[in-house]
XYZ file of C-alpha atoms in Angstrom:
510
model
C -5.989 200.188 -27.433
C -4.942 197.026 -29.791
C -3.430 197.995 -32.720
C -1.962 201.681 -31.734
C -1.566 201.369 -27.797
C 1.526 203.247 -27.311
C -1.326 206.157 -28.910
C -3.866 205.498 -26.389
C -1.443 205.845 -23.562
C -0.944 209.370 -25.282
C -4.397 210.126 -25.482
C -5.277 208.692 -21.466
C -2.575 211.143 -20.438
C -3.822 214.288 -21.901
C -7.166 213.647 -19.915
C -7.456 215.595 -16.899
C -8.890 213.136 -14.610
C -9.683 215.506 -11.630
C -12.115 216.937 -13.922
C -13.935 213.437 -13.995
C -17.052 213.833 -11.869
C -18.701 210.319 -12.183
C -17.957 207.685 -10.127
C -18.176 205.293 -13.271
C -16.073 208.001 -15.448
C -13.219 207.662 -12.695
C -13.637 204.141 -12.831
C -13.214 203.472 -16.341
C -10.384 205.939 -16.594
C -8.577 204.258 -14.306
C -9.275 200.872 -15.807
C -8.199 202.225 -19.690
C -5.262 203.903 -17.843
C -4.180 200.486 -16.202
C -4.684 198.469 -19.756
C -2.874 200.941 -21.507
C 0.151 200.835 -19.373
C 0.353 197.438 -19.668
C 0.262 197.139 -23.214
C 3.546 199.309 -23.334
C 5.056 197.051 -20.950
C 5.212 199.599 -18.124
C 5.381 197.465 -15.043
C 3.034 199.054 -12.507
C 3.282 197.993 -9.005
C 0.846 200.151 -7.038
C -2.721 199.144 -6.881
C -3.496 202.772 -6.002
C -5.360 203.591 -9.860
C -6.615 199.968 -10.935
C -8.121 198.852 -7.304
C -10.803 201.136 -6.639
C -11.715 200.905 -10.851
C -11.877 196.663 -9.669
C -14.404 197.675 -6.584
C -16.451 199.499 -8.858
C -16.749 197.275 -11.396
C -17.317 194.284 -9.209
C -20.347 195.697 -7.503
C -22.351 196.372 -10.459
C -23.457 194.315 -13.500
C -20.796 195.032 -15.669
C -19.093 191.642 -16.128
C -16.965 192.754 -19.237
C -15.312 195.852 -17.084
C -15.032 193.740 -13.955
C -13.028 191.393 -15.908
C -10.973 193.447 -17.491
C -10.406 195.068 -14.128
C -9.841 191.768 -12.133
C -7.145 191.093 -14.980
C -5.326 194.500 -14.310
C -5.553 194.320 -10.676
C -4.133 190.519 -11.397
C -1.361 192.052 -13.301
C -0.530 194.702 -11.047
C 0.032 192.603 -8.010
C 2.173 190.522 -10.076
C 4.526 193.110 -11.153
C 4.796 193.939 -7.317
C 5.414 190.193 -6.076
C 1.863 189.717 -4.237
C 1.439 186.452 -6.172
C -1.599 185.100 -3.798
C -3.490 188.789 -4.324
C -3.029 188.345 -7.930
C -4.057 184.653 -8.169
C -6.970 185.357 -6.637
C -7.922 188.532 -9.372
C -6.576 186.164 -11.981
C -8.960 183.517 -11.147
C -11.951 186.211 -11.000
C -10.838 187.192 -14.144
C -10.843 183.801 -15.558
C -14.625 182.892 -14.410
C -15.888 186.254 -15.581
C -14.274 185.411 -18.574
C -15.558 181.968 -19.193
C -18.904 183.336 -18.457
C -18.612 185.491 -21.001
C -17.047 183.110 -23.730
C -14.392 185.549 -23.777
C -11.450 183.290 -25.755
C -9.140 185.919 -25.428
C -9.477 187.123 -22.094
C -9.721 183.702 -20.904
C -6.497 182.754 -22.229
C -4.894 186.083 -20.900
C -6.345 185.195 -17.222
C -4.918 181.317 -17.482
C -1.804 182.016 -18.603
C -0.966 185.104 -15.585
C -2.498 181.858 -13.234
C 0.294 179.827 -14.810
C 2.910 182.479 -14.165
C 1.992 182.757 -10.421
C 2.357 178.778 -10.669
C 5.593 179.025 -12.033
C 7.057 181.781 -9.485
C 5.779 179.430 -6.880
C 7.424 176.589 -7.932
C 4.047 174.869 -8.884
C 4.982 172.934 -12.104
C 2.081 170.737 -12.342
C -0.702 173.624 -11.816
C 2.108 176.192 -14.273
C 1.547 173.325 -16.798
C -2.160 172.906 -16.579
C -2.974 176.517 -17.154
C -0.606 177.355 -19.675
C -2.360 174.297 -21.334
C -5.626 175.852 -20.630
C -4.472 179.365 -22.232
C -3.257 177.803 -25.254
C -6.588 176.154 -25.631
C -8.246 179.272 -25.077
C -5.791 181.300 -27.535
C -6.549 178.730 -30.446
C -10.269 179.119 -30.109
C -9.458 183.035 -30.151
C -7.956 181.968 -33.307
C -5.017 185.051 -33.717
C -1.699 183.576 -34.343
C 1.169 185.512 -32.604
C -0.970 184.515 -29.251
C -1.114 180.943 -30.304
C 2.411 181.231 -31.075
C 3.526 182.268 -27.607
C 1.073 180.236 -25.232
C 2.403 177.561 -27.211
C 6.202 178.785 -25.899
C 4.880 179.236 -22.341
C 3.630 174.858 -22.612
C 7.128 174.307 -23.487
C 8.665 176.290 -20.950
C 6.007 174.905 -18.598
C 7.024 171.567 -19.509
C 10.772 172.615 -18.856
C 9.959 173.223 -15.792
C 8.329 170.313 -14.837
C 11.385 168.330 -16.379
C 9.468 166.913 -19.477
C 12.632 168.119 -21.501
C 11.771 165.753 -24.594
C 8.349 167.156 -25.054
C 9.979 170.918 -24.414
C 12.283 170.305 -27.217
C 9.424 169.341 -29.671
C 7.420 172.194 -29.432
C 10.416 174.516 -29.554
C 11.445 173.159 -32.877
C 8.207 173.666 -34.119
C 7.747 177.298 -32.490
C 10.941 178.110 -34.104
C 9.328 177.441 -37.812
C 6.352 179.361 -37.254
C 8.858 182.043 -36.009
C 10.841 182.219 -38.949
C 7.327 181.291 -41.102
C 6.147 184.892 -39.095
C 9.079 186.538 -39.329
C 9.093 187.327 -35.765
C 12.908 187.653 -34.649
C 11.653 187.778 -30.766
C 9.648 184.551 -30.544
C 12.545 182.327 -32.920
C 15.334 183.952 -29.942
C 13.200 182.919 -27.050
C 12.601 179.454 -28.285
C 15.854 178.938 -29.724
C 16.926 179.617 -26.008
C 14.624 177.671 -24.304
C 15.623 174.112 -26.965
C 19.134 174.836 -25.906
C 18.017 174.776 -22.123
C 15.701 171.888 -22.223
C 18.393 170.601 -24.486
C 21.000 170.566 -21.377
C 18.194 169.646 -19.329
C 18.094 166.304 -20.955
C 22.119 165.871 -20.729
C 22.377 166.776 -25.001
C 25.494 169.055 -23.908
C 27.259 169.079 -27.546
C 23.368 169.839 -28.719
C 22.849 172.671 -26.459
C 25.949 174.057 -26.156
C 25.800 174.864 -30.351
C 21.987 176.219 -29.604
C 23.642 178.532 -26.854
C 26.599 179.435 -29.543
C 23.827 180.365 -32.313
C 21.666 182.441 -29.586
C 24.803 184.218 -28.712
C 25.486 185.557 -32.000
C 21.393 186.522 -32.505
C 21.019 188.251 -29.276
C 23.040 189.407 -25.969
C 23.553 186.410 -23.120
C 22.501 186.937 -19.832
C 24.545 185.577 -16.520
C 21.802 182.533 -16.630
C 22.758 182.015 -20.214
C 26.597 182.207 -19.710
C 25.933 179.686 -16.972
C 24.455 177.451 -18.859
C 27.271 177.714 -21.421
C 29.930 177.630 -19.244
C 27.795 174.532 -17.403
C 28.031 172.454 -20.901
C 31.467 173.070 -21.675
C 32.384 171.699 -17.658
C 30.085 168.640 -19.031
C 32.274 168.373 -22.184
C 35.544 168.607 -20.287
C 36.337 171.657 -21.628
C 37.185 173.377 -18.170
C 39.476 176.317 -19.185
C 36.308 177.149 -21.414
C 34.048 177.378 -17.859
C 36.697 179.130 -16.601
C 37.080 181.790 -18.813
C 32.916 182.066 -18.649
C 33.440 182.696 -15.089
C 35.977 185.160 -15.058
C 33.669 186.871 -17.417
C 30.871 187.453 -15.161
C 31.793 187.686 -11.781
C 31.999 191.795 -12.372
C 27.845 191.041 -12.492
C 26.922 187.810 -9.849
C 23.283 186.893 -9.073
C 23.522 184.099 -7.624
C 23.185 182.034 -10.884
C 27.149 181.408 -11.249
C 27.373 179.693 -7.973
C 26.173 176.646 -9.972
C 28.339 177.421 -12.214
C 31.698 177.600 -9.864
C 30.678 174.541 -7.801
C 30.577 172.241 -11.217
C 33.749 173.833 -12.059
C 35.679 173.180 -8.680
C 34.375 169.787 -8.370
C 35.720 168.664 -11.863
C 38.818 170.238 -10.649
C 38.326 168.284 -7.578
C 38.795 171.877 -5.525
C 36.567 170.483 -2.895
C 36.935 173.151 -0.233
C 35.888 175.948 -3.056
C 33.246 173.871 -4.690
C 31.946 173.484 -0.812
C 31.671 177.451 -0.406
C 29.857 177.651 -3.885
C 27.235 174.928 -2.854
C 26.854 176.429 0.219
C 25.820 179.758 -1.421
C 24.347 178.052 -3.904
C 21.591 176.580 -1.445
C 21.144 179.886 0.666
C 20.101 181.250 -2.905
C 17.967 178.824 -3.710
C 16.369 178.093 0.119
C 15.804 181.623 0.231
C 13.879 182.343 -2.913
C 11.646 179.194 -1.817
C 10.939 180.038 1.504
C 9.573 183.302 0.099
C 7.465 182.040 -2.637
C 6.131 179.387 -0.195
C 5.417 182.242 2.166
C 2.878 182.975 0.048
C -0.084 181.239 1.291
C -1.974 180.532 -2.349
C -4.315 177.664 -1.287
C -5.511 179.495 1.444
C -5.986 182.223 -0.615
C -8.177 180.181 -3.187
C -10.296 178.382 -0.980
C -10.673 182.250 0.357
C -11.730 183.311 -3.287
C -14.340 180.585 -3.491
C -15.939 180.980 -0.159
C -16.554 184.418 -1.016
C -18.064 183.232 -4.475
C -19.985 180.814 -2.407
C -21.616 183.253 -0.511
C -22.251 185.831 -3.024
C -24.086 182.885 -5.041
C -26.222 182.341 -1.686
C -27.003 185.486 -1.630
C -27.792 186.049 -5.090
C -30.156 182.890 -5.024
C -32.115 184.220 -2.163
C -32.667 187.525 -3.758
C -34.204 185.556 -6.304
C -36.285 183.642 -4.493
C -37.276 186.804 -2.854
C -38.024 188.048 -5.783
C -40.464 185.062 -7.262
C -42.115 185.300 -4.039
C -42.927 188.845 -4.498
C -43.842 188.152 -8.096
C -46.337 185.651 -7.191
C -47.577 187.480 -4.544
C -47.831 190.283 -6.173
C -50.159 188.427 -9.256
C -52.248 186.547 -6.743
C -53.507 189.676 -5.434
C -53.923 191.319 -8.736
C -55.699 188.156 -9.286
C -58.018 189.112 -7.020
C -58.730 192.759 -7.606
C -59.296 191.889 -11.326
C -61.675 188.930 -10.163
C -63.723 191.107 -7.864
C -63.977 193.685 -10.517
C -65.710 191.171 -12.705
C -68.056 189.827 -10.102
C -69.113 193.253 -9.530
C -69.490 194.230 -13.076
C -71.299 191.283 -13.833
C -73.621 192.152 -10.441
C -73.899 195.521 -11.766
C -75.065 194.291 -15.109
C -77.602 191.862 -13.369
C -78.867 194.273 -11.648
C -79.496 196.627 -14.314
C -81.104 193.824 -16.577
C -83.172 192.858 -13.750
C -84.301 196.911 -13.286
C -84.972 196.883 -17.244
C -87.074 193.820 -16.933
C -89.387 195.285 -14.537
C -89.732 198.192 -16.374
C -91.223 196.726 -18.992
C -93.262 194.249 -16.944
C -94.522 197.988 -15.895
C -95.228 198.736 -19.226
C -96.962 195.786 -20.176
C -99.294 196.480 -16.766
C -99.883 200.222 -17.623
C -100.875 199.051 -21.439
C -103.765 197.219 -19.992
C -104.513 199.752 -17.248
C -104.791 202.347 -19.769
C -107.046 200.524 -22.144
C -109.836 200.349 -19.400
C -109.284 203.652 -17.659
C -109.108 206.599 -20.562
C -112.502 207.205 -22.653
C -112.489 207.475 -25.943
C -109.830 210.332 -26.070
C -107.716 208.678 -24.093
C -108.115 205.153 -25.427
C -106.324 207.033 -28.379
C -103.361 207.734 -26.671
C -103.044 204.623 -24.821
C -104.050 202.872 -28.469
C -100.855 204.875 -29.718
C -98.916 203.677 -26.675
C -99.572 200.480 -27.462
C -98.371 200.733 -31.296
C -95.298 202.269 -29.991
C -94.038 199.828 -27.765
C -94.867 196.660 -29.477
C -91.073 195.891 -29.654
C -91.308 196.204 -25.607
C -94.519 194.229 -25.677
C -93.326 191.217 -27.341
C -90.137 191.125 -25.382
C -91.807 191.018 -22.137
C -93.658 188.136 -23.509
C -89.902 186.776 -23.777
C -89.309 187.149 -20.307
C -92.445 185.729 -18.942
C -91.476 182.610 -20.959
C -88.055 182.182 -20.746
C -87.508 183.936 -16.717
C -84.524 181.935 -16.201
C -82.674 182.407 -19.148
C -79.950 184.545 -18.661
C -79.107 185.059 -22.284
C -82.371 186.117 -23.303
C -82.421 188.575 -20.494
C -79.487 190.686 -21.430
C -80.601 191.030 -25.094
C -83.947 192.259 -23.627
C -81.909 194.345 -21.303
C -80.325 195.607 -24.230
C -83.419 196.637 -26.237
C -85.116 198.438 -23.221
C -82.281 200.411 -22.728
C -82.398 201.590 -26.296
C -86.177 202.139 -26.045
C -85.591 204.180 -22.911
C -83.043 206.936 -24.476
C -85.701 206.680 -27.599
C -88.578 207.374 -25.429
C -86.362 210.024 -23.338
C -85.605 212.135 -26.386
C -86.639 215.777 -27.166
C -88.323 214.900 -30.396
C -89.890 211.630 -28.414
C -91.713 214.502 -25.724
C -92.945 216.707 -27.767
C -94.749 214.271 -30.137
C -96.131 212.589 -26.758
C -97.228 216.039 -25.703
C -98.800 216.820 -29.539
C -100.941 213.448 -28.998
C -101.851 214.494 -25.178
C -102.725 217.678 -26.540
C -104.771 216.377 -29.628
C -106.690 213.992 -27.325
C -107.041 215.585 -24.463
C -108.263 219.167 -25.025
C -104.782 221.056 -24.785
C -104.195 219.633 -21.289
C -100.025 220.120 -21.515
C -100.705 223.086 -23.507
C -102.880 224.892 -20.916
C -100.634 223.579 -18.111
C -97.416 224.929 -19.392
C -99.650 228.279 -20.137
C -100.598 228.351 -16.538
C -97.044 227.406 -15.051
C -94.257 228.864 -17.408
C -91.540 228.652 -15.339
C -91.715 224.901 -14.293
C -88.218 223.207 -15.324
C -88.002 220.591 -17.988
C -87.650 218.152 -15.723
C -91.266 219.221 -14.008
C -92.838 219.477 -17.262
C -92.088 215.745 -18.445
C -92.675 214.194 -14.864
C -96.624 215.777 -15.624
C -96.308 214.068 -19.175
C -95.388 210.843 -17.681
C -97.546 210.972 -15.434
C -100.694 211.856 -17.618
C -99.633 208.834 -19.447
C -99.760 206.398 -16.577
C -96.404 205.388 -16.070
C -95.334 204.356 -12.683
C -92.862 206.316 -10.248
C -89.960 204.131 -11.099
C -89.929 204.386 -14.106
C -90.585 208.023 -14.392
C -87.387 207.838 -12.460
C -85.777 205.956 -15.275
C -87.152 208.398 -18.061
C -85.429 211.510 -15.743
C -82.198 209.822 -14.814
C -82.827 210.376 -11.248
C -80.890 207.679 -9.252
C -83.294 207.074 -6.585
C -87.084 206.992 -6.720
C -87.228 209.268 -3.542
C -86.363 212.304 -5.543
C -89.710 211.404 -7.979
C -91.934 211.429 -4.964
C -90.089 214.787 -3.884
C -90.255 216.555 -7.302
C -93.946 215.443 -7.438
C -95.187 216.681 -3.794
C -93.387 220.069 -4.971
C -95.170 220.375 -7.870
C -98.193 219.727 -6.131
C -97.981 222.680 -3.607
C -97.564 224.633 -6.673
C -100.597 223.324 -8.468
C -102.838 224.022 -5.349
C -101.776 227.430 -5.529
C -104.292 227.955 -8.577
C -108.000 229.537 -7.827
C -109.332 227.570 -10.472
C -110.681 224.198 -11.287
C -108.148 223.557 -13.280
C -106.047 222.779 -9.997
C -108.109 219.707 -9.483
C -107.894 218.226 -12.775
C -104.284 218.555 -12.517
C -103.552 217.102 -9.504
C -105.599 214.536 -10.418
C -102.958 212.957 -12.938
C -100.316 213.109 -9.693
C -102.553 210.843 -7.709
């Protein structure tokens, strides 16, 4: 699209673009059609392509393709004479491409603003922005655009009658010209130092700048005006005569300047009246449609609208922080009552843990009094085994307050409790029972074989002394309720046997 575009207008037109489905591949198509039409220097005046491409653009995030669209739509209502439509893209263009630190772009946008200036008869505001795209070109840094935003100053300046500083920069354009070896940049400001050259009343100066240009390139009625205008100012009327004669096959309105010098020096009053008179119709009616135009109201149009979208970009963002924070308080809460509750969970499960082996301690010293000699065994070998749980109740009792000590002994009793819970745990329990106590879980399996697991270590347990909550501990039952319900079960069952065995074991159930 830079180097080869007259190859990527080629390419574009191959496309069949009723095959696009996308909104965004329409879009873009018509945005690279638009560029690449402009590149050739194929004048577009219908919006119908580059438009809907600009309202696409603009309402999504895509600052670099709404700029580039804004500039095309800019350019397009140029080319068709809508000069406040196209300030207003122009400027859109501009800002976008500010934002964007876009030297190029920014430079391309300022100087179509200074054109619109200029076809309004704005000098001042033409001035300042081909100023501003000159500025922007040399931070782009590529010469041939340097080159010619520094021709549109000096035509600005032209404009706005600062002939002397015209004439400067046109000399110097003129050596980078010939320095660059571009023929079209040294004709156009060769022409414009003749101009600004008769603009500051150097006829004899001008009039050999016009003479050179002629023989370089082909004189248009503006530029035989001009000629014929110096050689009236140098008293050489047959000269601006013969000019005349030469392009009245072709008028545009341009010669009538031309004939009313003429007449006047020949004192032909009534004639140079007539040309005056059409000179000013001209010229009255070219202003009054360029003033027709309506730019300020147009800007002040573009800004409101910028205004507002800014308003309503900056609530959308407080809306959003709101919802943020909002949004983290009350996660701030949920994770906060999660805590609490683990950390009520955990106290209540080091509090459960301490009781059990307050319970143990108890049933140590209840068992060392109750069993006889057999039995003092066991409890002797109950004793040994929980030591660990021994001392660490003695913890408790002397530290009850101290939180820290409680979850390490919350800790160990847990471990003690899957130790104690453990297949190989039960049957060395039931080995001792059985060793001390005259095969009591060896008979009572013998006379209930069917019993479940769970049935069989609640009557261990329960030989052994321990209480109902923590029997409900060793069995992972949840609530103690379903310990008294497993034991009045196994009870009915018991009293089912004839024997006197039936008393002795429901006397461990008591």
């Amino acid at each position: 699209m830079q180097s080869r575009p007259d190859s990527a207008l080629t390419i574009l037109l191959a496309i069949d673009s009723s095959a696009l489905n996308s909104a965004s591949d329409r879009a873009l198509f018509a945005l690279l059609m638009s560029q690449a039409l402009d590149k050739n220097y194929i004048d577009v005046t219908s919006d119908s392509l580059i438009a809907p491409a600009a309202e696409y653009f603009a309402a999504t995030d895509d600052s670099h393709h709404d700029m580039l669209a804004q500039y095309y739509l800019g350019r397009v209502k140029f080319n068709a004479g809508a000069y406040s439509q196209s300030l207003v893209a122009m400027f859109k263009a501009y800002d976008l491409a500010k934002a964007a630190n876009n030297h190029l772009y920014a430079g391309l946008a300022a100087r179509g603003i200074s054109y619109i200036y200029n076809e309004t008869f704005n000098g001042a505001d033409e001035l300042k922005f081909a100023e501003v795209s000159l500025k922007e070109f040399k931070l782009h840094g590529v010469q041939p655009y340097i080159d010619y935003a520094m021709l549109d100053v000096a035509k600005s300046n032209h404009n706005h009658k600062n002939y002397t500083e015209s004439i400067n920069l046109t000399k110097q354009i003129v050596d980078s010209a010939k320095q660059h070896s571009d023929i079209k940049l040294h004709n156009k400001a060769l022409r414009l130092q003749a101009i600004s050259n008769f603009g500051a009343s150097n006829y004899d100066i001008a009039l050999n700048l016009l003479t050179e240009y002629s023989e370089i390139a082909k004189l248009s009625t503006k530029d035989s005006v001009y000629l014929g205008l110096c050689h009236i100012n140098l008293s050489h009327l047959d000269k601006g005569m013969s000019i005349i004669n030469s392009i009245s096959e072709e008028p545009d309105g341009n010669d009538d300047w031309l004939r009313y010098k003429l007449f006047l020096a020949k004192n032909d009053i009534n004639n140079a009246l007539i040309s005056h008179e059409n000179m000013f119709n001209t010229v009255n009616y070219q202003l009054s449609n360029r003033l027709s135009q309506e730019l300020s109201s147009n800007i002040i149009h573009h800004y409101q609208s910028e205004k507002e979208k800014e308003e309503i970009r900056a609530r959308n963002s407080k809306f959003i922080l709101w919802t943020v924070v909002t949004l983290s308080c009350i996660l701030f809460l949920v994770l906060s009552m999660i805590i609490i509750r683990y950390y009520k969970t955990q106290q209540s499960i080091i509090k459960r843990n301490i009781t059990i082996a307050t319970n143990y301690k108890e049933l140590i010293s209840l068992r060392e009094s109750m069993y006889s000699s057999a039995q003092k065994s066991v409890a002797s070998l109950i004793k040994t085994k929980f030591e660990t749980l021994d001392y660490l109740c003695k913890v408790y009792y002397e530290n009850p307050v101290d939180k820290v000590v409680n979850k390490k002994l919350s800790d160990s009793v847990t471990k003690l409790i899957d130790d104690f819970s453990s297949n190989k745990q039960i049957d060395s329990l039931e080995r001792l029972v059985n060793e001390h106590c005259s095969d009591l879980i060896k008979n009572f399996r013998s006379d209930f074989p069917k019993l479940k697991d769970a049935d069989y270590k609640l009557f261990l347990f329960s030989v052994l002394g321990f209480s109902n909550s923590t029997i409900s501990i060793f069995l992972h039952e949840e609530k103690i309720t379903a310990i008294y319900d497993r034991k009045r079960r196994l009870k009915d069952k018991i009293k089912l046997l004839t024997n006197d065995r039936s008393v002795y074991y429901l006397s461990f159930l008591s």
